[in-house]
């Protein structure tokens, strides 16, 4: 049976998926994630730092080797916000080619949004209109659609790492820093349209899955308990308020917290909360399947029997 792999190189995290066809869907064989903070400092300097490039290239090379060892003959690899914004993004891709043997592509924010939506639509597309939010380290994508048709898509330049570096000088942030964070998020999301009646709100990626895992004390992380779990707005708000009251060391010690995400989780949780308020979403369906899954269906969907 053929196997395929996808790699998502984000501002904060590198994610690997190895999967094989199972009827009209793909079945995961291996999923891995490692926080390398590729985009550290990009908002200020406009460049990827050499030490972050080294860490990310090393991780990608290791993940690619694992994928090949599992029989993945084809690997699709994309890079997102930090690589888009950095003046040396293309040089980073050349390093990936030389050291990991991968031909990677820097994708647009619009394609990033489409891939995120495709992933969610494969899971929930038969259940009415969707609003899909992908909170990354450097950007946040919002897509509205129904029945496989996208009605609105946009990549906003707000992400957990970007906003933390821009507004937060100590953890927990001061009341003034918290207010500045919320003002920036609200002003940015003001251009988002309201979804149609009866929509389901889906939250994708590490910020959202971490908020749920911490809220419910899921440790070690268990995708079966996280994926498609439903979290009310009140639960999201309670978590965000808790994060704004703790030091980095206290955040790292919370059951379910990824230690390397602790310093940026408060900003990410606030993006989630304010997006729910802006869109009028009383709850969020949590998805731990994002760009890597959408990329899998886009690039390798022809391998599925009876699938698209």
GROMACS .gro file of N, CA and C in nm, residues 178-263:
model
  258
  178UNK      N    1  -0.195   4.354   2.822
  178UNK     CA    2  -0.314   4.276   2.789
  178UNK      C    3  -0.411   4.358   2.706
  179UNK      N    4  -0.429   4.485   2.746
  179UNK     CA    5  -0.521   4.572   2.672
  179UNK      C    6  -0.470   4.598   2.530
  180UNK      N    7  -0.338   4.613   2.516
  180UNK     CA    8  -0.280   4.636   2.384
  180UNK      C    9  -0.296   4.513   2.295
  181UNK      N   10  -0.278   4.397   2.352
  181UNK     CA   11  -0.299   4.273   2.278
  181UNK      C   12  -0.442   4.264   2.226
  182UNK      N   13  -0.538   4.284   2.317
  182UNK     CA   14  -0.678   4.272   2.277
  182UNK      C   15  -0.716   4.377   2.174
  183UNK      N   16  -0.666   4.497   2.189
  183UNK     CA   17  -0.698   4.603   2.094
  183UNK      C   18  -0.645   4.568   1.955
  184UNK      N   19  -0.524   4.515   1.949
  184UNK     CA   20  -0.466   4.478   1.820
  184UNK      C   21  -0.546   4.366   1.754
  185UNK      N   22  -0.585   4.265   1.833
  185UNK     CA   23  -0.662   4.153   1.779
  185UNK      C   24  -0.799   4.200   1.730
  186UNK      N   25  -0.867   4.278   1.813
  186UNK     CA   26  -1.002   4.324   1.776
  186UNK      C   27  -0.999   4.411   1.651
  187UNK      N   28  -0.900   4.500   1.641
  187UNK     CA   29  -0.890   4.586   1.523
  187UNK      C   30  -0.862   4.503   1.398
  188UNK      N   31  -0.779   4.401   1.412
  188UNK     CA   32  -0.744   4.316   1.298
  188UNK      C   33  -0.863   4.233   1.252
  189UNK      N   34  -0.936   4.177   1.347
  189UNK     CA   35  -1.047   4.088   1.313
  189UNK      C   36  -1.175   4.164   1.275
  190UNK      N   37  -1.173   4.296   1.287
  190UNK     CA   38  -1.294   4.372   1.258
  190UNK      C   39  -1.339   4.356   1.114
  191UNK      N   40  -1.247   4.325   1.022
  191UNK     CA   41  -1.283   4.310   0.881
  191UNK      C   42  -1.341   4.173   0.849
  192UNK      N   43  -1.342   4.082   0.945
  192UNK     CA   44  -1.397   3.949   0.919
  192UNK      C   45  -1.549   3.956   0.914
  193UNK      N   46  -1.611   3.895   0.812
  193UNK     CA   47  -1.757   3.897   0.803
  193UNK      C   48  -1.820   3.801   0.903
  194UNK      N   49  -1.945   3.822   0.933
  194UNK     CA   50  -2.016   3.730   1.021
  194UNK      C   51  -2.057   3.605   0.942
  195UNK      N   52  -2.039   3.487   1.000
  195UNK     CA   53  -2.077   3.363   0.930
  195UNK      C   54  -2.228   3.352   0.918
  196UNK      N   55  -2.276   3.263   0.829
  196UNK     CA   56  -2.421   3.242   0.815
  196UNK      C   57  -2.479   3.172   0.936
  197UNK      N   58  -2.609   3.180   0.950
  197UNK     CA   59  -2.677   3.115   1.063
  197UNK      C   60  -2.650   2.965   1.062
  198UNK      N   61  -2.637   2.909   1.181
  198UNK     CA   62  -2.619   2.766   1.194
  198UNK      C   63  -2.478   2.717   1.167
  199UNK      N   64  -2.380   2.808   1.162
  199UNK     CA   65  -2.243   2.766   1.132
  199UNK      C   66  -2.180   2.694   1.250
  200UNK      N   67  -2.081   2.612   1.220
  200UNK     CA   68  -1.998   2.549   1.323
  200UNK      C   69  -1.861   2.615   1.317
  201UNK      N   70  -1.808   2.646   1.434
  201UNK     CA   71  -1.679   2.712   1.444
  201UNK      C   72  -1.574   2.607   1.478
  202UNK      N   73  -1.471   2.597   1.395
  202UNK     CA   74  -1.366   2.497   1.411
  202UNK      C   75  -1.234   2.567   1.439
  203UNK      N   76  -1.166   2.528   1.544
  203UNK     CA   77  -1.035   2.582   1.577
  203UNK      C   78  -0.928   2.479   1.552
  204UNK      N   79  -0.825   2.519   1.476
  204UNK     CA   80  -0.722   2.427   1.430
  204UNK      C   81  -0.586   2.468   1.485
  205UNK      N   82  -0.501   2.372   1.506
  205UNK     CA   83  -0.358   2.389   1.535
  205UNK      C   84  -0.328   2.394   1.685
  206UNK      N   85  -0.197   2.410   1.714
  206UNK     CA   86  -0.146   2.385   1.848
  206UNK      C   87  -0.200   2.472   1.959
  207UNK      N   88  -0.229   2.599   1.930
  207UNK     CA   89  -0.285   2.684   2.036
  207UNK      C   90  -0.418   2.627   2.085
  208UNK      N   91  -0.506   2.595   1.992
  208UNK     CA   92  -0.640   2.550   2.029
  208UNK      C   93  -0.635   2.414   2.098
  209UNK      N   94  -0.555   2.322   2.044
  209UNK     CA   95  -0.546   2.190   2.107
  209UNK      C   96  -0.482   2.199   2.245
  210UNK      N   97  -0.387   2.291   2.261
  210UNK     CA   98  -0.323   2.307   2.392
  210UNK      C   99  -0.419   2.365   2.494
  211UNK      N  100  -0.497   2.464   2.455
  211UNK     CA  101  -0.595   2.522   2.548
  211UNK      C  102  -0.690   2.414   2.597
  212UNK      N  103  -0.738   2.329   2.507
  212UNK     CA  104  -0.828   2.222   2.549
  212UNK      C  105  -0.756   2.122   2.638
  213UNK      N  106  -0.635   2.080   2.599
  213UNK     CA  107  -0.562   1.980   2.677
  213UNK      C  108  -0.533   2.029   2.817
  214UNK      N  109  -0.496   2.156   2.831
  214UNK     CA  110  -0.468   2.212   2.963
  214UNK      C  111  -0.596   2.226   3.044
  215UNK      N  112  -0.701   2.274   2.981
  215UNK     CA  113  -0.828   2.292   3.051
  215UNK      C  114  -0.879   2.161   3.111
  216UNK      N  115  -0.857   2.052   3.037
  216UNK     CA  116  -0.911   1.923   3.081
  216UNK      C  117  -0.805   1.828   3.135
  217UNK      N  118  -0.684   1.880   3.154
  217UNK     CA  119  -0.579   1.801   3.215
  217UNK      C  120  -0.539   1.678   3.137
  218UNK      N  121  -0.536   1.689   3.005
  218UNK     CA  122  -0.503   1.574   2.920
  218UNK      C  123  -0.352   1.563   2.907
  219UNK      N  124  -0.294   1.477   2.986
  219UNK     CA  125  -0.150   1.453   2.983
  219UNK      C  126  -0.121   1.307   3.014
  220UNK      N  127  -0.047   1.238   2.925
  220UNK     CA  128   0.010   1.290   2.801
  220UNK      C  129  -0.097   1.324   2.698
  221UNK      N  130  -0.057   1.399   2.598
  221UNK     CA  131  -0.150   1.441   2.493
  221UNK      C  132  -0.210   1.320   2.426
  222UNK      N  133  -0.341   1.323   2.410
  222UNK     CA  134  -0.413   1.211   2.348
  222UNK      C  135  -0.504   1.266   2.238
  223UNK      N  136  -0.464   1.249   2.111
  223UNK     CA  137  -0.546   1.304   2.003
  223UNK      C  138  -0.688   1.254   2.002
  224UNK      N  139  -0.710   1.132   2.051
  224UNK     CA  140  -0.846   1.077   2.053
  224UNK      C  141  -0.936   1.154   2.148
  225UNK      N  142  -0.879   1.216   2.251
  225UNK     CA  143  -0.957   1.294   2.347
  225UNK      C  144  -0.966   1.442   2.308
  226UNK      N  145  -0.881   1.484   2.215
  226UNK     CA  146  -0.876   1.624   2.175
  226UNK      C  147  -0.950   1.650   2.045
  227UNK      N  148  -0.922   1.567   1.944
  227UNK     CA  149  -0.977   1.591   1.811
  227UNK      C  150  -1.129   1.582   1.811
  228UNK      N  151  -1.193   1.690   1.767
  228UNK     CA  152  -1.338   1.706   1.757
  228UNK      C  153  -1.407   1.724   1.892
  229UNK      N  154  -1.330   1.746   1.998
  229UNK     CA  155  -1.391   1.785   2.126
  229UNK      C  156  -1.449   1.926   2.113
  230UNK      N  157  -1.550   1.955   2.193
  230UNK     CA  158  -1.618   2.084   2.187
  230UNK      C  159  -1.589   2.163   2.315
  231UNK      N  160  -1.547   2.290   2.296
  231UNK     CA  161  -1.511   2.375   2.408
  231UNK      C  162  -1.596   2.503   2.405
  232UNK      N  163  -1.679   2.526   2.506
  232UNK     CA  164  -1.761   2.649   2.511
  232UNK      C  165  -1.674   2.773   2.528
  233UNK      N  166  -1.728   2.887   2.487
  233UNK     CA  167  -1.658   3.014   2.500
  233UNK      C  168  -1.619   3.040   2.646
  234UNK      N  169  -1.706   3.007   2.740
  234UNK     CA  170  -1.675   3.031   2.881
  234UNK      C  171  -1.551   2.955   2.925
  235UNK      N  172  -1.532   2.835   2.873
  235UNK     CA  173  -1.414   2.755   2.907
  235UNK      C  174  -1.289   2.817   2.847
  236UNK      N  175  -1.298   2.864   2.722
  236UNK     CA  176  -1.186   2.932   2.658
  236UNK      C  177  -1.147   3.056   2.737
  237UNK      N  178  -1.247   3.134   2.777
  237UNK     CA  179  -1.219   3.259   2.849
  237UNK      C  180  -1.154   3.229   2.986
  238UNK      N  181  -1.203   3.127   3.053
  238UNK     CA  182  -1.146   3.092   3.183
  238UNK      C  183  -0.999   3.053   3.170
  239UNK      N  184  -0.966   2.978   3.066
  239UNK     CA  185  -0.827   2.940   3.043
  239UNK      C  186  -0.741   3.062   3.012
  240UNK      N  187  -0.792   3.148   2.923
  240UNK     CA  188  -0.715   3.267   2.888
  240UNK      C  189  -0.688   3.352   3.011
  241UNK      N  190  -0.788   3.369   3.097
  241UNK     CA  191  -0.770   3.447   3.219
  241UNK      C  192  -0.665   3.384   3.310
  242UNK      N  193  -0.666   3.250   3.316
  242UNK     CA  194  -0.567   3.181   3.397
  242UNK      C  195  -0.425   3.204   3.343
  243UNK      N  196  -0.410   3.197   3.210
  243UNK     CA  197  -0.278   3.215   3.151
  243UNK      C  198  -0.223   3.355   3.178
  244UNK      N  199  -0.313   3.454   3.181
  244UNK     CA  200  -0.270   3.591   3.204
  244UNK      C  201  -0.233   3.618   3.350
  245UNK      N  202  -0.249   3.518   3.435
  245UNK     CA  203  -0.219   3.538   3.577
  245UNK      C  204  -0.097   3.460   3.623
  246UNK      N  205  -0.033   3.382   3.534
  246UNK     CA  206   0.074   3.292   3.573
  246UNK      C  207   0.208   3.331   3.511
  247UNK      N  208   0.316   3.292   3.580
  247UNK     CA  209   0.450   3.310   3.525
  247UNK      C  210   0.477   3.200   3.421
  248UNK      N  211   0.587   3.216   3.347
  248UNK     CA  212   0.622   3.115   3.248
  248UNK      C  213   0.645   2.979   3.314
  249UNK      N  214   0.715   2.979   3.428
  249UNK     CA  215   0.741   2.852   3.496
  249UNK      C  216   0.610   2.788   3.543
  250UNK      N  217   0.517   2.869   3.591
  250UNK     CA  218   0.388   2.815   3.634
  250UNK      C  219   0.309   2.760   3.515
  251UNK      N  220   0.317   2.830   3.403
  251UNK     CA  221   0.249   2.783   3.282
  251UNK      C  222   0.308   2.651   3.234
  252UNK      N  223   0.440   2.642   3.236
  252UNK     CA  224   0.506   2.518   3.193
  252UNK      C  225   0.465   2.399   3.278
  253UNK      N  226   0.432   2.425   3.404
  253UNK     CA  227   0.397   2.317   3.495
  253UNK      C  228   0.253   2.270   3.486
  254UNK      N  229   0.170   2.337   3.405
  254UNK     CA  230   0.030   2.296   3.394
  254UNK      C  231   0.019   2.164   3.319
  255UNK      N  232  -0.056   2.067   3.371
  255UNK     CA  233  -0.077   1.941   3.297
  255UNK      C  234  -0.140   1.970   3.160
  256UNK      N  235  -0.082   1.911   3.056
  256UNK     CA  236  -0.132   1.932   2.921
  256UNK      C  237  -0.060   2.041   2.845
  257UNK      N  238   0.023   2.122   2.913
  257UNK     CA  239   0.094   2.232   2.847
  257UNK      C  240   0.220   2.182   2.777
  258UNK      N  241   0.240   2.223   2.652
  258UNK     CA  242   0.369   2.201   2.586
  258UNK      C  243   0.464   2.306   2.641
  259UNK      N  244   0.571   2.266   2.708
  259UNK     CA  245   0.659   2.364   2.773
  259UNK      C  246   0.709   2.474   2.680
  260UNK      N  247   0.741   2.442   2.555
  260UNK     CA  248   0.794   2.542   2.462
  260UNK      C  249   0.687   2.638   2.412
  261UNK      N  250   0.561   2.607   2.441
  261UNK     CA  251   0.452   2.695   2.399
  261UNK      C  252   0.408   2.787   2.513
  262UNK      N  253   0.462   2.767   2.632
  262UNK     CA  254   0.410   2.836   2.750
  262UNK      C  255   0.421   2.988   2.741
  263UNK      N  256   0.529   3.039   2.681
  263UNK     CA  257   0.549   3.184   2.680
  263UNK      C  258   0.460   3.256   2.581
   0.00000   0.00000   0.00000
